[in-house]
Short mmCIF file of C-alpha atoms in Angstrom, two decimals:
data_model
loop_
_atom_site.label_atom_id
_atom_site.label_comp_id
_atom_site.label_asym_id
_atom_site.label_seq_id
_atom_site.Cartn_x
_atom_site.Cartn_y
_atom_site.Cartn_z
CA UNK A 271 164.14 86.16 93.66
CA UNK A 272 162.16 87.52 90.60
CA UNK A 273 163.72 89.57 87.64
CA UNK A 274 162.98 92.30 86.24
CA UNK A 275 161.83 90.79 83.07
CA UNK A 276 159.84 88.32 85.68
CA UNK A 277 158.12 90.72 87.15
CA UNK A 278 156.94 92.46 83.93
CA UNK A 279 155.03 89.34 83.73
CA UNK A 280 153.14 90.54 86.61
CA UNK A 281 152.42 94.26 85.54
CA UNK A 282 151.08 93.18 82.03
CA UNK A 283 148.78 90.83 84.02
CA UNK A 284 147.21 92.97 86.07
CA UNK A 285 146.83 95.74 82.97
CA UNK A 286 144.82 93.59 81.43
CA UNK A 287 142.94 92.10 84.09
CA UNK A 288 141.94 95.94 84.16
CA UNK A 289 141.41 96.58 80.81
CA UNK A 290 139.31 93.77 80.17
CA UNK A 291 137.05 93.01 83.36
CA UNK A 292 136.81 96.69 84.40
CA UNK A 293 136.62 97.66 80.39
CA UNK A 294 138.84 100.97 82.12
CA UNK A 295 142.80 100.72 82.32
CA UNK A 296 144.74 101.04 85.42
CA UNK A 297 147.72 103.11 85.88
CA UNK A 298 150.53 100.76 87.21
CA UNK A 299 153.10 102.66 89.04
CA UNK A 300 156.68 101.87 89.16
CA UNK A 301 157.51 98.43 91.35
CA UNK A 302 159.82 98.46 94.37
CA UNK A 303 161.05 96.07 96.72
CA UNK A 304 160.63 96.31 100.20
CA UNK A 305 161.00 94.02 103.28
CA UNK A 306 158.33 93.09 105.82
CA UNK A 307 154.70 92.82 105.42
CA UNK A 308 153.51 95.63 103.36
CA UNK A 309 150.45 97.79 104.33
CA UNK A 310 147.47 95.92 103.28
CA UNK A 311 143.60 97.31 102.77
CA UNK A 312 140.70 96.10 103.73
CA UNK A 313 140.26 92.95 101.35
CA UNK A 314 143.31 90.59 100.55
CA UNK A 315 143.44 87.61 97.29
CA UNK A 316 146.27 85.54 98.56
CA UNK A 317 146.94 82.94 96.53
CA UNK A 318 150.27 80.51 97.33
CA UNK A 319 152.83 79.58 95.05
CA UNK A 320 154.49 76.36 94.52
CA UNK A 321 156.67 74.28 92.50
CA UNK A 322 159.39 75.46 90.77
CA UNK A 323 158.97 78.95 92.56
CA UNK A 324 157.88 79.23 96.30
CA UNK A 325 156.35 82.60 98.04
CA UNK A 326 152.61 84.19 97.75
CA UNK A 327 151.16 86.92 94.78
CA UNK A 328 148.54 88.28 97.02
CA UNK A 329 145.86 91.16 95.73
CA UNK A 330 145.08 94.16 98.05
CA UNK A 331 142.10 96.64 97.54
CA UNK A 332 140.18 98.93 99.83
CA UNK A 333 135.73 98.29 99.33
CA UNK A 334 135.58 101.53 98.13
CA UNK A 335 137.45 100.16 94.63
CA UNK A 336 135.96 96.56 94.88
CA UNK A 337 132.49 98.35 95.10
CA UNK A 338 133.61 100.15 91.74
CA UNK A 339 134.86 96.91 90.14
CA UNK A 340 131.84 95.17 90.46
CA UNK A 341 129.93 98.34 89.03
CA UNK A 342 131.84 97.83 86.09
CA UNK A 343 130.97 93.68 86.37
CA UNK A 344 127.52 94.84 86.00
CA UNK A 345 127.48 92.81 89.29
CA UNK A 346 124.47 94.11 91.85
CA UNK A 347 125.48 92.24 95.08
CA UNK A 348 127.58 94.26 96.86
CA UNK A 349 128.15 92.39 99.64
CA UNK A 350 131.27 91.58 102.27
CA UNK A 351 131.17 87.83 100.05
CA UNK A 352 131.12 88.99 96.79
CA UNK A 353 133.86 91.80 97.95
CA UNK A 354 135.64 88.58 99.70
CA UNK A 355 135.03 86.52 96.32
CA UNK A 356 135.90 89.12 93.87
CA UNK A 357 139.32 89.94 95.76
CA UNK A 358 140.35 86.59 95.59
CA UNK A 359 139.48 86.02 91.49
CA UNK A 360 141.43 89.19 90.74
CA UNK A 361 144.61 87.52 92.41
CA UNK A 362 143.62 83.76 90.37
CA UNK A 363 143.27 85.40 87.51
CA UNK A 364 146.76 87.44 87.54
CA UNK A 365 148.36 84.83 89.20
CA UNK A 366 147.03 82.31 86.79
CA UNK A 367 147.99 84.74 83.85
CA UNK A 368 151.72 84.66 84.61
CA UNK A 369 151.35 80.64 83.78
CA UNK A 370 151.80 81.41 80.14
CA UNK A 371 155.50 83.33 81.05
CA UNK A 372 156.00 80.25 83.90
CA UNK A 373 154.51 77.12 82.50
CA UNK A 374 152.73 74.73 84.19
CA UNK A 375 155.34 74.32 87.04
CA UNK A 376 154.15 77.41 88.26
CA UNK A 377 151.90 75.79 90.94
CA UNK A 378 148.54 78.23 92.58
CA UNK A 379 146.37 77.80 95.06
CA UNK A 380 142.66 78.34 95.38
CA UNK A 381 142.73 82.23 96.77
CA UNK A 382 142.65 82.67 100.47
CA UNK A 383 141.02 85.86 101.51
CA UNK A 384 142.21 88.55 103.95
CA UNK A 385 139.62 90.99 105.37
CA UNK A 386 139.48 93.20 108.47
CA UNK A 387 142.01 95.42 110.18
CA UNK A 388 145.48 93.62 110.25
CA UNK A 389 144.84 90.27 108.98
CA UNK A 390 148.21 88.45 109.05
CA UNK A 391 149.56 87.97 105.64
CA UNK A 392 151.94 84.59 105.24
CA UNK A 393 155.48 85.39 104.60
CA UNK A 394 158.64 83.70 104.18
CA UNK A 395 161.11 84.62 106.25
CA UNK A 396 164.40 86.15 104.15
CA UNK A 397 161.82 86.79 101.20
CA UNK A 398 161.61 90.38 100.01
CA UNK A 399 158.21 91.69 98.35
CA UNK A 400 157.73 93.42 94.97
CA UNK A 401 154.85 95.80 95.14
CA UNK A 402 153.49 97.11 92.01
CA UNK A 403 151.04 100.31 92.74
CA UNK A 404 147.69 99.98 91.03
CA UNK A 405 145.86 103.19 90.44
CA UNK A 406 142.43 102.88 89.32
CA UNK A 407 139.89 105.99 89.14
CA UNK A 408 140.48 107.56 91.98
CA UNK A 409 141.02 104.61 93.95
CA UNK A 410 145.03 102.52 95.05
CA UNK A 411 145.35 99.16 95.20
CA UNK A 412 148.47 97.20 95.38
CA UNK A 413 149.75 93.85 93.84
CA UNK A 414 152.20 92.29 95.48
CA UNK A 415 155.04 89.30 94.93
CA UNK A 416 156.86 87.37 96.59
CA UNK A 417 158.51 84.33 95.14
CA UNK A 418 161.78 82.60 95.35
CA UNK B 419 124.75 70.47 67.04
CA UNK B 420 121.39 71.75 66.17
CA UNK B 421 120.90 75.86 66.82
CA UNK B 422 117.50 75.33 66.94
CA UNK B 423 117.09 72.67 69.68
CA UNK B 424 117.33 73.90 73.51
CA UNK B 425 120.83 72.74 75.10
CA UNK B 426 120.95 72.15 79.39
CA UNK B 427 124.38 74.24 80.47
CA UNK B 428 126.25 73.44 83.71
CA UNK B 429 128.04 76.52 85.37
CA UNK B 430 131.11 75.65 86.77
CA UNK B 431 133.72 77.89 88.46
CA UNK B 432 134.62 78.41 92.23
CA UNK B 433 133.31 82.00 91.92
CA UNK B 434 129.74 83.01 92.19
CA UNK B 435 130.48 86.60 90.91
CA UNK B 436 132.33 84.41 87.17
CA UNK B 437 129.06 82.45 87.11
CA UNK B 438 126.67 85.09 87.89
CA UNK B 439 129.04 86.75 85.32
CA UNK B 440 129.11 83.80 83.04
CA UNK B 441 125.16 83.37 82.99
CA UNK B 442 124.17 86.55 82.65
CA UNK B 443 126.34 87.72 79.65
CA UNK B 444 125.61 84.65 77.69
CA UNK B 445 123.33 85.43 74.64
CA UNK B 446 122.01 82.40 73.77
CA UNK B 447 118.03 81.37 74.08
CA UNK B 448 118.91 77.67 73.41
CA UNK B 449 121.29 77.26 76.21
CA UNK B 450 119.33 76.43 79.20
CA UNK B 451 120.80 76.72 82.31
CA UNK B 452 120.02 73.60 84.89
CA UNK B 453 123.03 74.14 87.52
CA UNK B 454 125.71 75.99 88.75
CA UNK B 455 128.36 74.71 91.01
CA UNK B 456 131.55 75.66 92.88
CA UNK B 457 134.12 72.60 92.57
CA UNK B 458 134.21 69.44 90.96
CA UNK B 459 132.54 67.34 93.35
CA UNK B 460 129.09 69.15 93.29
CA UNK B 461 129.49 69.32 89.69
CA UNK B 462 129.57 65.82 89.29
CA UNK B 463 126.70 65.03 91.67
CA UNK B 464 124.57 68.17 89.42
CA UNK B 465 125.60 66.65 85.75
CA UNK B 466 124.43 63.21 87.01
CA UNK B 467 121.15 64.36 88.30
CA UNK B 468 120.66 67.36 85.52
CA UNK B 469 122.42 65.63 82.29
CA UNK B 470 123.56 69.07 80.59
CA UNK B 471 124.75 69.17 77.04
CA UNK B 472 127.24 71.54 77.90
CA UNK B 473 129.34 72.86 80.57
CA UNK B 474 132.10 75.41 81.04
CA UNK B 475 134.68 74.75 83.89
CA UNK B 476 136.88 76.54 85.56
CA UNK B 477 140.17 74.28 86.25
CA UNK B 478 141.71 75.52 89.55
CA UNK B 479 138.50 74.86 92.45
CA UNK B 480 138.81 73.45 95.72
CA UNK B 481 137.51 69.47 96.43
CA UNK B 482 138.49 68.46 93.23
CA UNK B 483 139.81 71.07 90.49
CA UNK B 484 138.72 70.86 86.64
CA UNK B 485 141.25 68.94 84.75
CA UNK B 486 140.04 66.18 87.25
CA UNK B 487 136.05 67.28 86.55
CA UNK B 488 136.72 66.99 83.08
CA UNK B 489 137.68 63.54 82.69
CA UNK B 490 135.23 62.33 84.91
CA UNK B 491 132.58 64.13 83.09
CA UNK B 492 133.51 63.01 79.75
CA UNK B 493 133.39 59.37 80.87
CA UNK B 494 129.81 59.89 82.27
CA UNK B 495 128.98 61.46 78.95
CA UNK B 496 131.08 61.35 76.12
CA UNK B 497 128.91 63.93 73.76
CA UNK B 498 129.15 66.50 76.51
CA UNK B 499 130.41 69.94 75.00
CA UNK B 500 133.01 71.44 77.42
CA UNK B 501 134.14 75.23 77.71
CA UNK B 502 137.34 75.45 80.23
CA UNK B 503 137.22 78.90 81.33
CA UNK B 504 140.17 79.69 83.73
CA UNK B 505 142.83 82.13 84.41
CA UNK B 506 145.46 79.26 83.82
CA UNK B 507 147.15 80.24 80.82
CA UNK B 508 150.06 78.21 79.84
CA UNK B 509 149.47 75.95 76.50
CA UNK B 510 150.25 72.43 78.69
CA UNK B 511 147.38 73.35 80.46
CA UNK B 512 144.95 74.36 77.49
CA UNK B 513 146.49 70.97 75.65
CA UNK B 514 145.71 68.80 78.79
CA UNK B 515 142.23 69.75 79.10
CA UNK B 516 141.57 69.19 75.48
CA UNK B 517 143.57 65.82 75.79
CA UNK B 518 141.08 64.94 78.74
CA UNK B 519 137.99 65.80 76.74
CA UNK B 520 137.22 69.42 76.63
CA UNK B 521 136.13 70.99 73.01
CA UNK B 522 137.09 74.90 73.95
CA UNK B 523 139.59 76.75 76.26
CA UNK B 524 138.71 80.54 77.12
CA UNK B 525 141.17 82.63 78.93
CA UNK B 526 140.48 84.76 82.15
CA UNK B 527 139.78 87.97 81.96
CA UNK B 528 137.71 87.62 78.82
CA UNK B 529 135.07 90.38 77.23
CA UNK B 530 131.57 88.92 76.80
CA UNK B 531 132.43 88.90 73.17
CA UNK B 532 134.83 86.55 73.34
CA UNK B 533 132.74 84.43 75.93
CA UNK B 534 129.82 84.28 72.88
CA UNK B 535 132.42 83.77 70.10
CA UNK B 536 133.66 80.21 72.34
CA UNK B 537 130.08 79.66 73.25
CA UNK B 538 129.03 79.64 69.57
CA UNK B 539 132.00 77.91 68.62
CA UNK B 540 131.28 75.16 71.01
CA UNK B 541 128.28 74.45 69.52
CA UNK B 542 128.73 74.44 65.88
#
């Protein structure tokens, strides 16, 4: 089960993914836990986690942000790929980010990508969720993680 | 190397938005790009046929993942300039790709800045 301290790891990860890719910051709301599958939108970065901690960190936007993003990419192809694609990099690069708090032993995955009405998101049973509201514009996305 | 002489690049990343991204915010007229390709496997088959002069690589990619690429790469071509770009951002990591042969190591998110700054680095 992440700490606190863990999961600040997390929030200053996807800040500066923010910051720096979309050149705008985000407005991370306060994290809470929650068990179940959370509510996801219409594109979903999952990207697994092994090694010395087990579970998923898994991206969630609706195409209306994505759209946005890649705006701010200066990226022209808008479509239902590069939303697919772009999903997935935001998760490796956050995900990949909290290597320099987890060292190497924190194992990722390529991204696996969600997309459609209720895709079904892999969960542990027993695992409980951290979800960390991203507000960006006027757009909500969520990050959320689950780890041993 | 030479600023004046034209240098072949090799794209590497599993992402076609980073190396659409990658390409187009470059700002150098001697880098020449001859390939871009999505894992390791396709990037050896392009470097073979394409010989590039340098190459940035992104280290976690289906098939076969960069640290891998690297190595294999090197050994093909020892001179090759290599730019890990990746999200991966532990120092074992940074220190194992260097240790395998690459000359730079450019965190994920970066601003196109920063992606000039390690491009000019690389090939000073």
């Amino acid at each position: 089960m992440l700490h606190e301290q863990e999961l600040k790891t997390f929030v200053e990860g996807t800040t500066n993914f923010f910051e720096v890719a979309a050149q705008q910051p985000a407005s991370i709301g306060s994290p809470y836990l929650m068990e179940g599958a959370p509510q996801v939108h219409e594109y979903t970065g999952v990207i697994n986690v092994s090694g010395k901690r087990e579970g998923v960190v898994f991206f969630t936007a609706p195409k209306a942000m994505l759209t946005v993003l890649l705006m701010k990419m200066q990226e022209n192809d808008f479509s239902h790929e590069t939303m697919r694609d772009l999903v997935g990099e935001v998760a490796n690069t956050i995900s990949g980010n909290a290597r320099r708090d987890f060292g190497r032993e924190f194992v990722i995955s390529v991204p696996c990508v969600l997309s459609g009405e209720k895709p079904e998101l892999p969960q542990k049973p027993g695992l409980r969720s951290f979800i960390i509201p991203i507000n960006w514009r006027s757009h909500s996305a969520k990050l959320v993680v689950s780890l041993t | 190397m030479n600023a004046k002489r034209s240098y072949k690049l090799l794209i590497v990343d599993d992402s076609n938005i980073m190396r659409r991204r990658i390409e187009r915010s470059q700002q150098f007229e001697e880098l020449q790009l001859v390939g871009t390709a999505g894992n390791g496997v396709d990037a050896i088959e392009l470097f073979k046929m394409h010989d590039p002069d340098v190459v940035t690589m992104d280290l976690t990619m289906p098939r076969m993942d960069g640290i891998e690429c690297i190595g294999k790469l090197v050994a093909l071509k020892p001179a090759v300039r290599i730019l890990v770009i990746s999200a991966l951002a532990d120092k074992a990591t940074a220190v194992e790709a260097m240790e395998k042969g690459a000359n730079g190591f450019l965190n994920k998110p970066f601003t196109d800045r920063q992606l000039n700054e390690a491009f000019a680095e690389l090939m000073r």
